[in-house]
Amino acid sequence: MSNIVDNIHYVGVNDHTKVIFEGLWPLPFGVSYNSYLVVDEKVALIDTVDADFADEFLGKIREVIGDRKIDYLIVNHMEPDHSSQMSKIHETYPDIRIVASRKALPMIAGYHKLSDNIMAVADGDVLSLGKTTLAFYMTPMVHWPETMMTYAVESRTLFSGDAFGTFGAVDGGITDTSGARLCGWLDTYKGCAAEFRSEMIRYYSNIVGKYGVPVQNAMKKLGGMEINRICSTHGPVWESEIAEVTGLYDRLSRYEGERGVCLVYGSMYGNTAKAAKAIEAKLIEKGIRYATHDLCHENLSFAYRDAFKFDTIIAGSPTYNAEVFPPVETFMRGLVSRGLKNRRFAAFGSYTWAGTSVRLLNETASKLGFELLCDGMSFPQAFDGSREAETLEAITEKL
Ligand code: FEO
């Protein structure tokens, strides 16, 4: 069933085959590209889908409207996972009028060579489809500068673009009230938002994390609006769990972490890894929640998720060419580029003849305004444990 409410239909697709999103981020549970049709006296299509799904997408549109034409293509976001089918839609429905923010116009021309029959809209502009009124709200940098959201006034439905989206294909139903599920992840159904929570944090931290201030601005703009459902471009349509997902987005965009530790490290010959195990043992002894990431063997995606999730980061790196070990350096650079704030931090790591990694990690953390829990644990050659007992305690004593 494609119908979400009244005259609004889901025509998005699930991608279970792509392994890496944006060429960077793993997709262990797939991803959905959501698109919606509003069928009234006029028909509007809201966003399109990824390049690989043309036939399935057009088939779903025809199932809903048959031979009727589409009058408007509403472009909330130009990133190609949502705009790739624009040329195909234009070819199939040549009279279609494209509705987009002014900042989207050069992108539409550049990606699709389309510049005619385009309506540029501004904040608060409305478009009547008959009984349905669409209102447009500019939400720049959530996630690109051209981004806008579309609000179907009568049904109080917000088409939010990437905001409130998650990784993970959606099975079982498209709305949280119709049994949307993250395929094969949890045995016990705990509610849709709980099931998707980890993938929502990973999506936010990986993709949107840099734009906390624009997300906060968008949330303020939406603050007075009555919203019955949120139709994002990825993941379930939120109906019954709107408070949970907007609350989570609010906390993430304020860079507010839960109590717990994101422990990351890279190790060349196992000594920094042994120190990480000793820190883990301390965290377990003290009953502190934590997640560990070995950055030599794991995609950074999951470490960024937990850096956003928890209020403390403990990072371990050996000294490498008098610098921070490259995988850990890349992780730290990612925190800088995302402007992560409000974290406590500690560093550790081995060296052989001149230790610099802990000092450099502390310097980066200080630039981010993180609170240093201690001077860190920089140790020569093999990790001993008893020799480092005092600094091990110092790292964890304030947690
Ligand atoms: Fe899902 Fe920013 O595109």
Tab-separated table of C-alpha atoms and ligand atoms in Angstrom:
chain	number	residue	atom	x	y	z
A	1	MET	CA	0.000	0.000	0.000
A	2	SER	CA	1.457	3.293	-1.075
A	3	ASN	CA	-1.115	5.537	0.610
A	4	ILE	CA	0.135	7.413	3.679
A	5	VAL	CA	-2.797	9.726	4.320
A	6	ASP	CA	-5.629	11.203	2.244
A	7	ASN	CA	-4.060	12.033	-1.113
A	8	ILE	CA	-0.383	11.506	-0.185
A	9	HIS	CA	1.358	8.399	-1.507
A	10	TYR	CA	4.787	6.894	-0.976
A	11	VAL	CA	6.672	6.161	-4.220
A	12	GLY	CA	10.205	5.758	-2.810
A	13	VAL	CA	12.477	2.727	-3.074
A	14	ASN	CA	14.593	0.541	-0.791
A	15	ASP	CA	18.239	0.016	-1.720
A	16	HIS	CA	19.489	-3.286	-0.300
A	17	THR	CA	22.428	-3.595	-2.681
A	18	LYS	CA	24.563	-0.476	-2.292
A	19	VAL	CA	27.409	-1.165	0.129
A	20	ILE	CA	28.786	2.354	0.626
A	21	PHE	CA	26.762	5.609	0.707
A	22	GLU	CA	28.382	8.789	-0.691
A	23	GLY	CA	31.443	6.619	-1.384
A	24	LEU	CA	32.191	6.780	2.349
A	25	TRP	CA	29.636	5.328	4.720
A	26	PRO	CA	28.774	1.605	5.035
A	27	LEU	CA	25.168	0.488	4.648
A	28	PRO	CA	24.824	-2.708	6.719
A	29	PHE	CA	21.017	-2.371	6.640
A	30	GLY	CA	20.647	-0.698	3.238
A	31	VAL	CA	18.995	2.685	2.774
A	32	SER	CA	15.708	4.029	1.417
A	33	TYR	CA	15.286	6.968	-0.970
A	34	ASN	CA	11.861	8.387	-0.237
A	35	SER	CA	9.690	10.203	-2.740
A	36	TYR	CA	6.043	11.209	-2.381
A	37	LEU	CA	3.141	11.954	-4.693
A	38	VAL	CA	0.412	14.402	-3.725
A	39	VAL	CA	-2.620	13.710	-5.923
A	40	ASP	CA	-5.221	16.462	-6.195
A	41	GLU	CA	-6.675	18.522	-9.059
A	42	LYS	CA	-2.966	18.956	-9.777
A	43	VAL	CA	-0.373	16.264	-9.083
A	44	ALA	CA	2.907	17.055	-7.338
A	45	LEU	CA	5.903	14.750	-6.997
A	46	ILE	CA	8.136	15.572	-4.029
A	47	ASP	CA	11.799	14.699	-4.696
A	48	THR	CA	12.949	11.712	-6.743
A	49	VAL	CA	15.242	8.747	-6.009
A	50	ASP	CA	18.757	7.401	-6.668
A	51	ALA	CA	20.058	6.840	-10.210
A	52	ASP	CA	19.799	3.031	-10.067
A	53	PHE	CA	16.031	2.833	-9.594
A	54	ALA	CA	14.429	4.492	-12.658
A	55	ASP	CA	12.139	1.623	-13.693
A	56	GLU	CA	10.944	0.796	-10.189
A	57	PHE	CA	10.333	4.482	-9.462
A	58	LEU	CA	8.331	5.165	-12.629
A	59	GLY	CA	6.401	1.912	-12.080
A	60	LYS	CA	5.391	3.056	-8.586
A	61	ILE	CA	4.294	6.464	-9.884
A	62	ARG	CA	2.138	4.830	-12.584
A	63	GLU	CA	0.558	2.489	-10.026
A	64	VAL	CA	-0.748	5.594	-8.227
A	65	ILE	CA	-1.689	7.977	-11.046
A	66	GLY	CA	-1.941	5.711	-14.107
A	67	ASP	CA	-1.821	7.855	-17.242
A	68	ARG	CA	-2.367	11.160	-15.452
A	69	LYS	CA	0.445	13.639	-15.838
A	70	ILE	CA	2.522	15.119	-13.036
A	71	ASP	CA	2.110	18.891	-12.884
A	72	TYR	CA	4.854	19.814	-10.410
A	73	LEU	CA	8.174	18.384	-9.308
A	74	ILE	CA	8.980	19.818	-5.886
A	75	VAL	CA	12.736	19.809	-5.294
A	76	ASN	CA	13.472	19.936	-1.589
A	77	HIS	CA	17.096	18.867	-2.023
A	78	MET	CA	19.452	18.533	-4.988
A	79	GLU	CA	21.872	15.874	-3.692
A	80	PRO	CA	21.851	13.177	-6.388
A	81	ASP	CA	20.371	10.472	-4.135
A	82	HIS	CA	17.157	12.541	-4.427
A	83	SER	CA	17.522	14.387	-7.707
A	84	SER	CA	19.055	11.791	-10.052
A	85	GLN	CA	15.716	10.968	-11.675
A	86	MET	CA	14.906	14.599	-12.476
A	87	SER	CA	15.930	14.298	-16.139
A	88	LYS	CA	13.980	11.037	-16.500
A	89	ILE	CA	10.885	12.567	-14.901
A	90	HIS	CA	11.188	15.613	-17.157
A	91	GLU	CA	11.542	13.369	-20.215
A	92	THR	CA	8.459	11.347	-19.165
A	93	TYR	CA	6.361	14.368	-18.185
A	94	PRO	CA	7.706	17.178	-20.457
A	95	ASP	CA	5.135	19.766	-19.271
A	96	ILE	CA	6.109	19.336	-15.625
A	97	ARG	CA	6.918	22.540	-13.735
A	98	ILE	CA	9.876	22.342	-11.378
A	99	VAL	CA	9.460	24.087	-8.010
A	100	ALA	CA	12.661	24.793	-6.102
A	101	SER	CA	14.534	27.334	-4.034
A	102	ARG	CA	16.492	29.990	-5.913
A	103	LYS	CA	19.774	28.418	-4.810
A	104	ALA	CA	18.771	25.149	-6.478
A	105	LEU	CA	18.490	26.712	-9.952
A	106	PRO	CA	22.203	26.562	-10.944
A	107	MET	CA	22.377	23.016	-9.578
A	108	ILE	CA	19.371	21.948	-11.673
A	109	ALA	CA	20.983	23.504	-14.750
A	110	GLY	CA	24.377	21.958	-13.962
A	111	TYR	CA	23.176	18.446	-13.202
A	112	HIS	CA	20.265	18.222	-15.653
A	113	LYS	CA	20.557	21.084	-18.188
A	114	LEU	CA	17.052	22.215	-17.222
A	115	SER	CA	16.310	25.927	-16.946
A	116	ASP	CA	12.804	26.454	-18.393
A	117	ASN	CA	9.440	26.134	-16.684
A	118	ILE	CA	10.954	26.447	-13.209
A	119	MET	CA	9.239	28.241	-10.352
A	120	ALA	CA	11.666	29.626	-7.760
A	121	VAL	CA	10.021	29.830	-4.345
A	122	ALA	CA	10.954	31.732	-1.195
A	123	ASP	CA	10.212	31.304	2.490
A	124	GLY	CA	6.470	31.090	3.142
A	125	ASP	CA	5.404	30.895	-0.527
A	126	VAL	CA	2.423	28.628	-1.188
A	127	LEU	CA	1.198	26.555	-4.114
A	128	SER	CA	-2.386	25.288	-4.409
A	129	LEU	CA	-2.966	21.848	-5.926
A	130	GLY	CA	-6.756	22.084	-5.453
A	131	LYS	CA	-7.808	21.065	-1.952
A	132	THR	CA	-4.153	20.795	-0.922
A	133	THR	CA	-1.927	23.767	-0.166
A	134	LEU	CA	1.829	23.304	-0.203
A	135	ALA	CA	3.897	25.853	1.744
A	136	PHE	CA	7.659	26.140	1.335
A	137	TYR	CA	10.240	26.860	4.022
A	138	MET	CA	13.880	27.549	3.264
A	139	THR	CA	16.171	25.429	5.458
A	140	PRO	CA	19.653	26.124	4.056
A	141	MET	CA	22.469	23.695	4.964
A	142	VAL	CA	20.104	20.946	6.115
A	143	HIS	CA	21.920	19.519	4.286
A	144	TRP	CA	22.997	21.700	1.288
A	145	PRO	CA	22.525	25.465	0.711
A	146	GLU	CA	19.514	24.991	-1.588
A	147	THR	CA	17.593	22.824	0.857
A	148	MET	CA	13.972	23.611	1.627
A	149	MET	CA	11.088	21.814	3.315
A	150	THR	CA	7.539	21.520	2.016
A	151	TYR	CA	4.479	21.497	4.271
A	152	ALA	CA	1.112	20.155	3.172
A	153	VAL	CA	-1.063	22.522	5.195
A	154	GLU	CA	-4.392	20.651	5.388
A	155	SER	CA	-2.945	17.254	6.409
A	156	ARG	CA	-0.150	18.877	8.478
A	157	THR	CA	2.439	16.783	6.690
A	158	LEU	CA	6.056	17.976	6.637
A	159	PHE	CA	8.294	16.825	3.781
A	160	SER	CA	11.579	17.422	5.569
A	161	GLY	CA	14.295	16.413	3.103
A	162	ASP	CA	17.248	14.740	4.826
A	163	ALA	CA	16.204	16.019	8.261
A	164	PHE	CA	14.934	13.273	10.601
A	165	GLY	CA	16.221	10.678	8.126
A	166	THR	CA	18.060	7.472	8.919
A	167	PHE	CA	20.206	4.887	7.237
A	168	GLY	CA	18.486	1.510	6.889
A	169	ALA	CA	16.017	0.237	4.328
A	170	VAL	CA	12.430	0.274	5.560
A	171	ASP	CA	10.557	-3.004	5.590
A	172	GLY	CA	7.110	-3.954	6.806
A	173	GLY	CA	5.414	-0.596	6.186
A	174	ILE	CA	6.519	2.931	5.493
A	175	THR	CA	5.124	4.728	8.559
A	176	ASP	CA	6.040	4.056	12.177
A	177	THR	CA	2.336	3.376	12.782
A	178	SER	CA	2.107	0.839	9.946
A	179	GLY	CA	4.970	-1.349	11.196
A	180	ALA	CA	8.057	0.138	9.521
A	181	ARG	CA	11.025	-2.017	10.531
A	182	LEU	CA	14.772	-2.031	10.136
A	183	CYS	CA	15.273	-5.332	8.382
A	184	GLY	CA	16.716	-8.152	10.479
A	185	TRP	CA	18.342	-6.093	13.196
A	186	LEU	CA	16.504	-6.595	16.466
A	187	ASP	CA	14.469	-9.575	17.603
A	188	THR	CA	12.332	-7.613	19.994
A	189	TYR	CA	10.156	-4.841	18.626
A	190	LYS	CA	10.744	-1.828	20.845
A	191	GLY	CA	9.102	0.868	18.741
A	192	CYS	CA	10.195	2.153	15.404
A	193	ALA	CA	12.247	5.108	16.668
A	194	ALA	CA	14.124	2.884	19.134
A	195	GLU	CA	14.851	0.365	16.398
A	196	PHE	CA	16.201	3.003	14.000
A	197	ARG	CA	17.887	5.112	16.689
A	198	SER	CA	21.453	3.908	16.155
A	199	GLU	CA	21.218	4.321	12.374
A	200	MET	CA	19.624	7.747	12.802
A	201	ILE	CA	22.533	8.925	14.971
A	202	ARG	CA	25.005	7.447	12.471
A	203	TYR	CA	23.223	9.171	9.567
A	204	TYR	CA	23.141	12.487	11.431
A	205	SER	CA	26.775	12.370	12.585
A	206	ASN	CA	28.136	11.189	9.233
A	207	ILE	CA	26.081	13.349	6.874
A	208	VAL	CA	24.547	16.330	8.653
A	209	GLY	CA	26.774	16.596	11.759
A	210	LYS	CA	28.645	19.686	10.567
A	211	TYR	CA	25.431	21.682	10.351
A	212	GLY	CA	24.206	21.804	13.946
A	213	VAL	CA	23.446	25.547	13.833
A	214	PRO	CA	21.412	25.373	10.568
A	215	VAL	CA	19.514	22.364	11.984
A	216	GLN	CA	18.725	24.367	15.127
A	217	ASN	CA	17.588	27.305	12.942
A	218	ALA	CA	15.337	24.972	10.942
A	219	MET	CA	13.885	23.479	14.126
A	220	LYS	CA	13.098	26.979	15.434
A	221	LYS	CA	11.379	27.789	12.130
A	222	LEU	CA	9.265	24.629	12.439
A	223	GLY	CA	8.662	25.202	16.142
A	224	GLY	CA	5.178	26.720	15.935
A	225	MET	CA	3.954	24.378	13.231
A	226	GLU	CA	1.417	21.628	13.894
A	227	ILE	CA	2.881	18.454	12.426
A	228	ASN	CA	0.959	15.186	12.111
A	229	ARG	CA	3.681	13.363	10.199
A	230	ILE	CA	7.226	13.888	9.004
A	231	CYS	CA	8.060	12.493	5.576
A	232	SER	CA	11.855	12.438	5.375
A	233	THR	CA	13.885	11.413	2.335
A	234	HIS	CA	15.420	8.441	4.203
A	235	GLY	CA	13.849	5.969	6.612
A	236	PRO	CA	10.332	5.706	8.035
A	237	VAL	CA	7.586	8.299	7.901
A	238	TRP	CA	7.202	9.470	11.487
A	239	GLU	CA	3.645	9.710	12.819
A	240	SER	CA	3.395	8.404	16.375
A	241	GLU	CA	7.058	8.925	17.323
A	242	ILE	CA	7.557	12.532	16.171
A	243	ALA	CA	8.507	13.676	19.682
A	244	GLU	CA	11.241	11.013	19.948
A	245	VAL	CA	12.889	11.794	16.612
A	246	THR	CA	12.643	15.589	16.874
A	247	GLY	CA	13.969	15.360	20.456
A	248	LEU	CA	16.915	13.270	19.257
A	249	TYR	CA	17.656	15.721	16.405
A	250	ASP	CA	17.451	18.622	18.812
A	251	ARG	CA	19.994	17.006	21.177
A	252	LEU	CA	22.325	15.972	18.348
A	253	SER	CA	22.279	19.416	16.726
A	254	ARG	CA	23.048	21.007	20.108
A	255	TYR	CA	26.002	18.561	20.337
A	256	GLU	CA	24.601	17.174	23.566
A	257	GLY	CA	26.027	13.725	24.381
A	258	GLU	CA	24.651	11.000	26.640
A	259	ARG	CA	26.769	9.912	29.595
A	260	GLY	CA	29.257	7.353	28.260
A	261	VAL	CA	32.537	6.919	26.415
A	262	CYS	CA	33.486	6.638	22.762
A	263	LEU	CA	36.856	4.841	22.967
A	264	VAL	CA	38.811	4.965	19.688
A	265	TYR	CA	42.311	3.871	18.920
A	266	GLY	CA	44.735	2.765	16.218
A	267	SER	CA	47.681	0.518	16.932
A	268	MET	CA	50.766	-0.511	14.919
A	269	TYR	CA	52.250	-3.319	17.037
A	270	GLY	CA	49.617	-3.857	19.713
A	271	ASN	CA	50.869	-1.641	22.535
A	272	THR	CA	48.304	1.140	22.132
A	273	ALA	CA	45.695	-1.625	21.674
A	274	LYS	CA	46.739	-3.160	25.045
A	275	ALA	CA	46.309	0.250	26.674
A	276	ALA	CA	42.827	0.486	25.107
A	277	LYS	CA	41.958	-2.912	26.621
A	278	ALA	CA	43.175	-1.698	30.030
A	279	ILE	CA	40.954	1.408	29.729
A	280	GLU	CA	38.023	-0.806	28.725
A	281	ALA	CA	38.602	-2.906	31.863
A	282	LYS	CA	38.479	0.257	33.987
A	283	LEU	CA	35.241	1.395	32.307
A	284	ILE	CA	33.678	-2.006	32.946
A	285	GLU	CA	34.860	-1.969	36.583
A	286	LYS	CA	33.222	1.454	37.064
A	287	GLY	CA	30.021	0.511	35.217
A	288	ILE	CA	30.463	3.211	32.566
A	289	ARG	CA	28.751	2.730	29.211
A	290	TYR	CA	31.205	2.716	26.318
A	291	ALA	CA	31.749	1.666	22.706
A	292	THR	CA	35.215	0.800	21.356
A	293	HIS	CA	36.398	1.374	17.792
A	294	ASP	CA	39.652	0.029	16.358
A	295	LEU	CA	40.198	2.573	13.587
A	296	CYS	CA	42.715	0.370	11.738
A	297	HIS	CA	39.991	-2.166	11.022
A	298	GLU	CA	36.724	-0.237	11.065
A	299	ASN	CA	35.107	2.395	8.892
A	300	LEU	CA	35.076	5.771	10.697
A	301	SER	CA	31.304	5.972	10.291
A	302	PHE	CA	30.621	4.039	13.504
A	303	ALA	CA	33.176	5.971	15.566
A	304	TYR	CA	31.581	9.276	14.492
A	305	ARG	CA	28.197	7.891	15.538
A	306	ASP	CA	29.457	7.201	19.057
A	307	ALA	CA	31.441	10.450	19.267
A	308	PHE	CA	28.096	12.231	18.738
A	309	LYS	CA	26.212	9.820	20.986
A	310	PHE	CA	28.414	9.926	24.099
A	311	ASP	CA	29.698	12.875	26.138
A	312	THR	CA	33.298	11.595	26.448
A	313	ILE	CA	35.914	10.639	23.860
A	314	ILE	CA	39.060	8.723	24.772
A	315	ALA	CA	41.457	8.513	21.824
A	316	GLY	CA	44.591	6.380	21.545
A	317	SER	CA	47.367	6.771	18.995
A	318	PRO	CA	50.993	5.747	18.791
A	319	THR	CA	53.448	8.412	17.700
A	320	TYR	CA	54.004	7.991	13.963
A	321	ASN	CA	56.602	10.139	12.149
A	322	ALA	CA	56.413	12.470	15.153
A	323	GLU	CA	52.684	12.901	14.480
A	324	VAL	CA	49.370	11.257	15.316
A	325	PHE	CA	48.869	7.832	13.686
A	326	PRO	CA	47.000	8.481	10.368
A	327	PRO	CA	43.686	6.663	11.081
A	328	VAL	CA	43.335	8.471	14.403
A	329	GLU	CA	44.401	11.772	12.832
A	330	THR	CA	41.651	11.316	10.218
A	331	PHE	CA	39.103	10.656	12.965
A	332	MET	CA	40.138	13.799	14.838
A	333	ARG	CA	40.021	15.851	11.642
A	334	GLY	CA	36.471	14.607	11.133
A	335	LEU	CA	35.522	15.889	14.595
A	336	VAL	CA	37.052	19.273	13.742
A	337	SER	CA	35.223	19.477	10.416
A	338	ARG	CA	31.959	18.627	12.182
A	339	GLY	CA	32.614	21.222	14.898
A	340	LEU	CA	31.820	18.713	17.633
A	341	LYS	CA	31.464	20.439	21.022
A	342	ASN	CA	30.705	19.806	24.668
A	343	ARG	CA	32.859	16.704	25.121
A	344	ARG	CA	35.284	15.489	27.771
A	345	PHE	CA	38.481	14.041	26.369
A	346	ALA	CA	41.519	11.969	27.246
A	347	ALA	CA	44.379	10.713	25.081
A	348	PHE	CA	46.753	7.789	25.312
A	349	GLY	CA	49.350	6.133	23.128
A	350	SER	CA	52.743	4.509	22.825
A	351	TYR	CA	55.987	5.797	21.395
A	352	THR	CA	59.504	4.390	21.056
A	353	TRP	CA	61.948	7.288	21.267
A	354	ALA	CA	59.964	10.567	21.276
A	355	GLY	CA	56.282	10.792	22.181
A	356	THR	CA	54.212	13.501	20.513
A	357	SER	CA	50.819	11.861	19.783
A	358	VAL	CA	49.183	12.485	23.164
A	359	ARG	CA	50.240	16.137	23.202
A	360	LEU	CA	48.954	16.636	19.638
A	361	LEU	CA	45.651	14.888	20.389
A	362	ASN	CA	45.205	17.100	23.457
A	363	GLU	CA	45.923	20.189	21.349
A	364	THR	CA	43.220	19.261	18.830
A	365	ALA	CA	40.761	18.496	21.638
A	366	SER	CA	41.531	21.844	23.288
A	367	LYS	CA	40.908	23.675	20.007
A	368	LEU	CA	37.475	22.039	19.943
A	369	GLY	CA	36.886	23.299	23.480
A	370	PHE	CA	36.790	19.790	24.957
A	371	GLU	CA	37.447	19.445	28.683
A	372	LEU	CA	40.666	17.444	29.207
A	373	LEU	CA	40.142	14.788	31.882
A	374	CYS	CA	43.906	14.611	32.526
A	375	ASP	CA	47.239	15.121	30.765
A	376	GLY	CA	46.834	11.726	29.096
A	377	MET	CA	48.830	8.524	29.096
A	378	SER	CA	51.904	8.636	26.886
A	379	PHE	CA	54.086	5.572	27.469
A	380	PRO	CA	57.404	4.377	25.976
A	381	GLN	CA	57.768	1.049	24.177
A	382	ALA	CA	55.685	-1.859	25.514
A	383	PHE	CA	52.510	-1.275	27.529
A	384	ASP	CA	53.135	-2.473	31.057
A	385	GLY	CA	49.940	-1.730	32.952
A	386	SER	CA	51.399	-1.449	36.435
A	387	ARG	CA	53.764	1.372	35.356
A	388	GLU	CA	50.762	3.262	33.889
A	389	ALA	CA	48.338	2.481	36.744
A	390	GLU	CA	48.204	6.042	37.990
A	391	THR	CA	47.467	7.606	34.586
A	392	LEU	CA	44.947	4.861	33.821
A	393	GLU	CA	43.115	5.857	36.985
A	394	ALA	CA	43.403	9.563	36.096
A	395	ILE	CA	41.744	8.964	32.701
A	396	THR	CA	38.689	7.312	34.229
A	397	GLU	CA	38.386	8.792	37.721
A	398	LYS	CA	36.176	11.752	36.694
A	399	LEU	CA	33.799	9.691	34.555
B	1	FEO	FE1	19.973	12.185	1.206
B	1	FEO	FE2	21.739	15.182	1.380
B	1	FEO	O1	20.926	13.675	0.570
